Tab-separated table of C-alpha atoms in Angstrom:
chain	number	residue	atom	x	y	z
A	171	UNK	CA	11.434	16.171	2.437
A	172	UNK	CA	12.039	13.590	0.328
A	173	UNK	CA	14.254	13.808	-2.503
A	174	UNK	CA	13.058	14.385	-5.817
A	175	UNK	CA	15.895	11.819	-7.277
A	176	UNK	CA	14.002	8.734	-5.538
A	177	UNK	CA	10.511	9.912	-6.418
A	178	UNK	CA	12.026	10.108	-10.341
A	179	UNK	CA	13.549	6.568	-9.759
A	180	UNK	CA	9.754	5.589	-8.336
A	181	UNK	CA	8.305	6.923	-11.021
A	182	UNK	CA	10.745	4.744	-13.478
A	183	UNK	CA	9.862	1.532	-11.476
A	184	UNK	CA	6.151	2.181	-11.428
A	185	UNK	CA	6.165	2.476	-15.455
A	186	UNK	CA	8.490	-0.640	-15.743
A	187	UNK	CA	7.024	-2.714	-12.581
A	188	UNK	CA	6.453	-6.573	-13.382
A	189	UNK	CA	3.685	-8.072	-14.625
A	190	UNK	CA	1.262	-10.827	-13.371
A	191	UNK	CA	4.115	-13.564	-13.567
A	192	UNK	CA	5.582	-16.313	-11.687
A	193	UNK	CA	3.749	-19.020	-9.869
A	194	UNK	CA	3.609	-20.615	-6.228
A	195	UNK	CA	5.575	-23.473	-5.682
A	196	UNK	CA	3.258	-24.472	-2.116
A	197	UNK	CA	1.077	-26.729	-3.216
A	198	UNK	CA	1.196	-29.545	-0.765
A	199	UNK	CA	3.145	-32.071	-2.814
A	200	UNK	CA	5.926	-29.067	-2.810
A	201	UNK	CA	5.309	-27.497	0.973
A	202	UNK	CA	8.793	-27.948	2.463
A	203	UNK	CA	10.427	-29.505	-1.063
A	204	UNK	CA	13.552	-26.928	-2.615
A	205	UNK	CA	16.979	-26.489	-2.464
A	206	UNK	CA	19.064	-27.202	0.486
A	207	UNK	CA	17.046	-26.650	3.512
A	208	UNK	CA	13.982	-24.274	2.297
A	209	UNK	CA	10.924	-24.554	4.094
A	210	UNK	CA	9.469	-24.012	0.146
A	211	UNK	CA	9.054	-21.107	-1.997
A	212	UNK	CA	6.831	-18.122	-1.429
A	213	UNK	CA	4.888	-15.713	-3.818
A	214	UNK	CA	4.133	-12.747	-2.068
A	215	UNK	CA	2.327	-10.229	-4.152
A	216	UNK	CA	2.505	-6.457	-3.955
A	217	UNK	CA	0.298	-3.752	-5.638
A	218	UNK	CA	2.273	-1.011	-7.382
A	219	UNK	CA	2.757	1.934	-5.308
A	220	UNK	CA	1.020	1.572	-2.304
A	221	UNK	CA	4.113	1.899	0.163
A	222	UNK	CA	2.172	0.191	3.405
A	223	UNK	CA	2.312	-2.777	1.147
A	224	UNK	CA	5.419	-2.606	-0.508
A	225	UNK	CA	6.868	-2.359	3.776
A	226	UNK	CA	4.938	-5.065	4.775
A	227	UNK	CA	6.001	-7.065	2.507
A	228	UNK	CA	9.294	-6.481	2.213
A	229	UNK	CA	9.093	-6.713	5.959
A	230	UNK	CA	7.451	-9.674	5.626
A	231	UNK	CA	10.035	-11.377	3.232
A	232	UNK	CA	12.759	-10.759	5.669
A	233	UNK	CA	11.143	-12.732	8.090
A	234	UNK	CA	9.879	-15.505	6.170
A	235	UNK	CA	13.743	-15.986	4.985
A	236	UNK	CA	14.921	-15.819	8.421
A	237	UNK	CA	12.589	-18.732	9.289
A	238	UNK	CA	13.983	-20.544	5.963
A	239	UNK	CA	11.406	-19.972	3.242
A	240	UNK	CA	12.218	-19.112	-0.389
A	241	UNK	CA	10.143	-15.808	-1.047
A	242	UNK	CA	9.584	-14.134	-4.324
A	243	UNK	CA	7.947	-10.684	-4.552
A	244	UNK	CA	5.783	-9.904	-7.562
A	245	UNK	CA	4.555	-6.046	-8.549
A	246	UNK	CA	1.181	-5.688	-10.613
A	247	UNK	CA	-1.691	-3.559	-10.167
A	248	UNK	CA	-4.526	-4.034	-8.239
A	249	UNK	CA	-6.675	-5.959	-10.638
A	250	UNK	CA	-3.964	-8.738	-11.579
A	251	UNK	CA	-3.266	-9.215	-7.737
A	252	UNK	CA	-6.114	-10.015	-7.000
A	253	UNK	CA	-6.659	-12.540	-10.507
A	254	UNK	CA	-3.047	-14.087	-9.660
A	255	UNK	CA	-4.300	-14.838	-5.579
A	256	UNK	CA	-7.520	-16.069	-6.695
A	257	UNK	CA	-6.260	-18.481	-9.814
A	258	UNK	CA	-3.176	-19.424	-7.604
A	259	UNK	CA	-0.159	-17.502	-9.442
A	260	UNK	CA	0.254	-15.958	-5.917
A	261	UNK	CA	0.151	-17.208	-2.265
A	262	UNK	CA	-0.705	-13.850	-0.526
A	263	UNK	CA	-0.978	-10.302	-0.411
A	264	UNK	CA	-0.974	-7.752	2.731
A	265	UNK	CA	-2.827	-4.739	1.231
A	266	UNK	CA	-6.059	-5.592	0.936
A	267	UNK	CA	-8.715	-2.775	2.307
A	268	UNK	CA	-11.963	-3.380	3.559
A	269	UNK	CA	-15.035	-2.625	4.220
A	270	UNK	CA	-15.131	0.220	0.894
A	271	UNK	CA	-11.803	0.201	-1.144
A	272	UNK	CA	-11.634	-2.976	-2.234
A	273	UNK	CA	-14.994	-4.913	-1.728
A	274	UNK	CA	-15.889	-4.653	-5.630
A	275	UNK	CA	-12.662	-6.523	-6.248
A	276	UNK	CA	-13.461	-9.212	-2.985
A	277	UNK	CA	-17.360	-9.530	-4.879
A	278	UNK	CA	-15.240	-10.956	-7.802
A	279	UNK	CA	-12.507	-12.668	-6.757
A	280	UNK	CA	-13.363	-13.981	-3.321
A	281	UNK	CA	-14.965	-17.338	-3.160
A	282	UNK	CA	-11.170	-18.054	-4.563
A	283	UNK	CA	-9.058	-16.619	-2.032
A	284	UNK	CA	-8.900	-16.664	1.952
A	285	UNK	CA	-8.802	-14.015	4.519
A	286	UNK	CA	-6.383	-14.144	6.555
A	287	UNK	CA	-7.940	-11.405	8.454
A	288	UNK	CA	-6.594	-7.508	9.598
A	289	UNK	CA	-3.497	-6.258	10.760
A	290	UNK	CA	-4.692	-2.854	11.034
A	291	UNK	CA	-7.946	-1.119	11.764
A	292	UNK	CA	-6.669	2.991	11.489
A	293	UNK	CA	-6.789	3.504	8.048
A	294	UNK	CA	-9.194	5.487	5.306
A	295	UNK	CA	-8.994	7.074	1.750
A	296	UNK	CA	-8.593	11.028	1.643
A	297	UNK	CA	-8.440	13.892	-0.800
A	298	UNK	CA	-5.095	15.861	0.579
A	299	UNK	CA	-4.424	19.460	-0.182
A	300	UNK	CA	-1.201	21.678	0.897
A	301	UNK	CA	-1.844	22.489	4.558
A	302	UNK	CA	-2.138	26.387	3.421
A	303	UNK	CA	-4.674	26.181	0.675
A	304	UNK	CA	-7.701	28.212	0.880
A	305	UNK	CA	-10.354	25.657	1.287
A	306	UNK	CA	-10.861	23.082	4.477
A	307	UNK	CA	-13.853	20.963	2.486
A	308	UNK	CA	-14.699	18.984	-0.202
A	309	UNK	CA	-17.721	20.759	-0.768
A	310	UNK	CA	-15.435	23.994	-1.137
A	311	UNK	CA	-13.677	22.297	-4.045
A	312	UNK	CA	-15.879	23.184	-7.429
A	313	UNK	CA	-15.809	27.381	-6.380
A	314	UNK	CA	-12.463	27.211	-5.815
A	315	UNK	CA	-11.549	24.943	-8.630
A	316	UNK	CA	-8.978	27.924	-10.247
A	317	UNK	CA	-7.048	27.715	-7.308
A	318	UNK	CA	-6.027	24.528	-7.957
A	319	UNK	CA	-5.253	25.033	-11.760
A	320	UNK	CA	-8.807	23.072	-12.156
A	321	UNK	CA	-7.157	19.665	-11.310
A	322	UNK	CA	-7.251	16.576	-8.834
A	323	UNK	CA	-4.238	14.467	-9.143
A	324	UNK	CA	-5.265	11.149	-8.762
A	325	UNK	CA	-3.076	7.771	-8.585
A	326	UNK	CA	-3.139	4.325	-10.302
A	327	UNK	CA	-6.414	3.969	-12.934
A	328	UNK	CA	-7.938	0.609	-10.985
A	329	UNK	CA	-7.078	1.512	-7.858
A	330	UNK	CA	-9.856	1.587	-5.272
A	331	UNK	CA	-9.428	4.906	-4.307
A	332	UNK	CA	-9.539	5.995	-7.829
A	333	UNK	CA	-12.957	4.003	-8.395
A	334	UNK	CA	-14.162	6.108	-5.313
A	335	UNK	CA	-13.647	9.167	-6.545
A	336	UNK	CA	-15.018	8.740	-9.799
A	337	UNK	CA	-18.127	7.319	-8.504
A	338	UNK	CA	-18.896	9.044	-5.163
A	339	UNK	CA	-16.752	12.083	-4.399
A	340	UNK	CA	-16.716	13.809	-8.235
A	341	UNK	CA	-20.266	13.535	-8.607
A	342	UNK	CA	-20.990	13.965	-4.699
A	343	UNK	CA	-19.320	17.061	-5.061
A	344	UNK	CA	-20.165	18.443	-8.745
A	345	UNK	CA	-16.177	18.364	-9.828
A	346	UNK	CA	-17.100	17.083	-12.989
A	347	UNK	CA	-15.587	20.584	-14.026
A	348	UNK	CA	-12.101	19.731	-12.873
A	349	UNK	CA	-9.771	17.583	-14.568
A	350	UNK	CA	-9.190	13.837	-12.510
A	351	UNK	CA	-5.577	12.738	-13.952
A	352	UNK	CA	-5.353	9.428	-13.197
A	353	UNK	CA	-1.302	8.013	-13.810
A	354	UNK	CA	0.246	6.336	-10.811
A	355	UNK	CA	1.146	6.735	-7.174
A	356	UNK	CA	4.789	7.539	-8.019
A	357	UNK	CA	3.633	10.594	-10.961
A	358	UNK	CA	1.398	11.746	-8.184
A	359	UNK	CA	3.774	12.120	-5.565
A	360	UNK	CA	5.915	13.761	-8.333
A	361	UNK	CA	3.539	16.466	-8.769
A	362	UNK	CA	3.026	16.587	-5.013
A	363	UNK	CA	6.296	17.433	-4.376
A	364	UNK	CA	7.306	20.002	-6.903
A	365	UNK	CA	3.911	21.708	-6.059
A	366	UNK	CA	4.986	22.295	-2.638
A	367	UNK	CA	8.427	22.958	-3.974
A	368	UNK	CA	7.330	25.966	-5.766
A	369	UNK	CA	4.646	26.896	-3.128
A	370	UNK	CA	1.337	26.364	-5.447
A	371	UNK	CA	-1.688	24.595	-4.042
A	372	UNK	CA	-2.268	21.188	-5.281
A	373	UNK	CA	-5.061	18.539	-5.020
A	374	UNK	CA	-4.365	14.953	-4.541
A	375	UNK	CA	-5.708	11.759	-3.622
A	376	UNK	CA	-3.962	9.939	-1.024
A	377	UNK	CA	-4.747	7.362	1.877
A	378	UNK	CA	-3.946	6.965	5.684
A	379	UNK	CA	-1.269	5.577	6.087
A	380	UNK	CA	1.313	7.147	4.051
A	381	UNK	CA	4.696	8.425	4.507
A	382	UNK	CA	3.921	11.866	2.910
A	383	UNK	CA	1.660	12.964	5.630
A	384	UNK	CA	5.444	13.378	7.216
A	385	UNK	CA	7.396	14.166	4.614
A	386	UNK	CA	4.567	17.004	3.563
A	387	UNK	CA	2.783	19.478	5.227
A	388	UNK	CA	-0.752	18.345	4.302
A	389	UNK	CA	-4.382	18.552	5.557
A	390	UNK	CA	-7.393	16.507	4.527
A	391	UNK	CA	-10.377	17.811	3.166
A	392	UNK	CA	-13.615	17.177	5.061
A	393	UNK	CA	-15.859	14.824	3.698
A	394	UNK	CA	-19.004	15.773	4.947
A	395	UNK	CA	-21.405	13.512	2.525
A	396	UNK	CA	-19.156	10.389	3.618
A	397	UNK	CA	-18.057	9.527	0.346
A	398	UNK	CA	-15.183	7.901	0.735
A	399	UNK	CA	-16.119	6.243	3.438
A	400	UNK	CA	-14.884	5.624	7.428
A	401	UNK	CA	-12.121	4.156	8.439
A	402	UNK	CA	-10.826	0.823	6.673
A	403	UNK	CA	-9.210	-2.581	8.004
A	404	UNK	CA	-5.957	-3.451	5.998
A	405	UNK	CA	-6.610	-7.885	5.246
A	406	UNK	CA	-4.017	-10.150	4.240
A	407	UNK	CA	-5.626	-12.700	1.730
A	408	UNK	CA	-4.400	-15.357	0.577
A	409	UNK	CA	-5.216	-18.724	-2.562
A	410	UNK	CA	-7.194	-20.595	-1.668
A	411	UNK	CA	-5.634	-24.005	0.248
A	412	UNK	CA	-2.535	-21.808	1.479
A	413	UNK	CA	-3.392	-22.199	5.002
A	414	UNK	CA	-3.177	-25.963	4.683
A	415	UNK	CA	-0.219	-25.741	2.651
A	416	UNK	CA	1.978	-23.533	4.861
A	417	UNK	CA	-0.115	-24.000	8.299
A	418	UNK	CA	2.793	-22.297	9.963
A	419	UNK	CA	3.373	-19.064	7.836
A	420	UNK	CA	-0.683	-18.274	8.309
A	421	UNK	CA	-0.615	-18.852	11.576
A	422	UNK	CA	1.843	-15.787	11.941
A	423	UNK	CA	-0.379	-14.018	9.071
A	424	UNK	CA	-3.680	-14.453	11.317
A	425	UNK	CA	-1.882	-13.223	14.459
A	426	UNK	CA	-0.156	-10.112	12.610
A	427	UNK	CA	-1.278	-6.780	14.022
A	428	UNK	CA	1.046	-3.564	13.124
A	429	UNK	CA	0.318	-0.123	14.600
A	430	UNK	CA	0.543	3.200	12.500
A	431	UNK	CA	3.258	4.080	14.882
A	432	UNK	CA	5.096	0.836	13.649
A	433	UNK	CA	4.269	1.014	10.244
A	434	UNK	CA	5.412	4.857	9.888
A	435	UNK	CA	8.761	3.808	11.605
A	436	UNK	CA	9.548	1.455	8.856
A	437	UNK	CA	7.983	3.542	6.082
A	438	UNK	CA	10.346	6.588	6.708
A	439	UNK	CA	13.117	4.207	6.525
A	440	UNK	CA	12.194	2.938	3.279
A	441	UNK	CA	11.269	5.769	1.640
A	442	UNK	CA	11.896	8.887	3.227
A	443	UNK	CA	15.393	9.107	5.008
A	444	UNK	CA	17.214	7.007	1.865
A	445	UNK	CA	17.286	7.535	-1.180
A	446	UNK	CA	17.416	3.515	-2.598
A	447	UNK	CA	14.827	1.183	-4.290
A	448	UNK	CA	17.371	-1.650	-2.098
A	449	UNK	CA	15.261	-1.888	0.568
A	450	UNK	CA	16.298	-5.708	1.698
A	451	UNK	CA	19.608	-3.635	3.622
A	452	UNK	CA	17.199	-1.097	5.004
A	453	UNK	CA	14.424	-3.786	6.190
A	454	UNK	CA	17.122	-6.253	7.495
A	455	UNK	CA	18.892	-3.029	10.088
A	456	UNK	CA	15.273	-2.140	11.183
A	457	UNK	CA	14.712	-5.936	12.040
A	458	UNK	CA	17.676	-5.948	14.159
A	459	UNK	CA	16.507	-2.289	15.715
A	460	UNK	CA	13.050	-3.875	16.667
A	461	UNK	CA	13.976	-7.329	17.711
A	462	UNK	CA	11.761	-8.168	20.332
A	463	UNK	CA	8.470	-6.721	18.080
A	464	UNK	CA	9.719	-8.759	15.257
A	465	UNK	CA	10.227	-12.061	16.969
A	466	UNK	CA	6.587	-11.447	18.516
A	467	UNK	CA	5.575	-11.635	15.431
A	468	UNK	CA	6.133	-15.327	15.193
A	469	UNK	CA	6.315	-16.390	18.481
């Protein structure tokens, strides 16, 4: 289980995460210019809460480092991440979901950005209940509303998950009756946890991957009208000119592929079995522990 302490210090960070800041230093009058030896500096952006891409990139920082790159990473929510990549503020981002999640955002913002394609085809959005709560559907949801205290927990306001369910699965459903809070990933979890703490039913939304699904015994609600969609592919994109700027560093984005297996591994490192927002100590040991998959990584 994991510890109520780090989900209050998640829930601190989320409230007081950075804003759209900084700016990449890649351009190609600065590729391979800094201090020392750097390769040049990196601007790897992260959205707020959504752990597979706070891992990879973390993961991906202490590689980039190893190979002598400067890397900065910057926290904002979805909709400034994807501004920041597309005016140039940042160089890349590994969280990116397609075909559903985020192809409203992709409409916008894509002619400036580049994709730097998939490193994993298992995921999809969900609606997650305790595994003993009375209902296996959504379409069991409104009748049984009262079990649930008449509310769906829901994450981060722009998320595309959130857009979802306010557009597809509440009125798909008829919830309109129940409440949709709408705070961040780290309150949700919060409420996740000291729901199953004091054994009440709770409704959440979540996503495939996540680390709760081992740290919580969950099941997902069947979707039988298909509104949240199938399974998703999880892009890297990146400005616009970064591949010619750091040819080398998108080469190893294109190739990346990570398993939910992998991913999970990591994860429950990060998150689950300690209780620390210092994750470069935690990434760096779980390098060492997976060597030869790491160094395949930019072979």
């Amino acid at each position: 289980m994991k510890k109520q302490t780090k989900l209050a210090a998640l829930s601190i960070a989320a409230v007081g995460a950075l804003a759209l800041a900084g700016c990449a230093t890649g351009d190609g009058d600065n590729a391979g210019s800094g201090d020392g030896d750097s390769n040049g500096t990196i601007t790897l952006a992260v959205f707020n809460g959504w752990d597979e891409g706070i891992a990879t990139s973390e993961l991906w920082r202490a590689i980039l480092e190893e190979k002598g790159y400067d890397v900065e990473l910057e926290y904002a929510d979805v909709a400034p991440v994807f501004a920041g990549i597309s005016s140039g503020d940042y160089d890349f981002t590994t969280d990116i979901w397609l075909p559903g999640t985020h192809a409203e955002y992709v409409a916008e913002f894509g002619d400036d950005m580049e994709d730097l394609g998939s490193w994993n085809d298992e995921s999809k959005l969900t609606v997650a209940v305790n595994a003993d709560a009375p209902i296996d559907s959504l379409d069991e949801l409104a009748a049984n509303a009262d079990e649930f205290g008449n509310q769906i927990v829901g994450i981060e306001p722009g998320a595309g998950l959130t857009l979802a369910m306010e557009n597809e699965v509440i009125p798909g459903y008829g919830l309109d009756g129940l409440n949709f809070t709408t705070s961040s990933t780290a309150a949700m979890l919060a409420e996740l946890d000291t729901a199953t703490n004091n054994g009440e039913n709770i409704v959440v939304t979540l996503w495939e991957p996540h680390w709760a699904y081992g740290s919580y015994d969950l099941k997902n609600l069947e979707d039988p009208e298909g509104a949240l969609g199938g399974s998703e592919s999880i892009h890297t994109f990146s400005r616009t000119g970064f591949t010619n700027d750091f040819p080398e560093v998108a080469g190893w984005l294109q190739n990346f592929e990570m398993d939910l297996d992998t991913l999970y591994d990591l994860e429950n490192v990060l998150f689950v079995e300690n209780d620390t927002d210092d994750y470069q100590p935690l990434v760096e040991q779980w390098i060492d522990d997976n060597r030869e998959w790491v160094d395949s990584l930019t072979a």
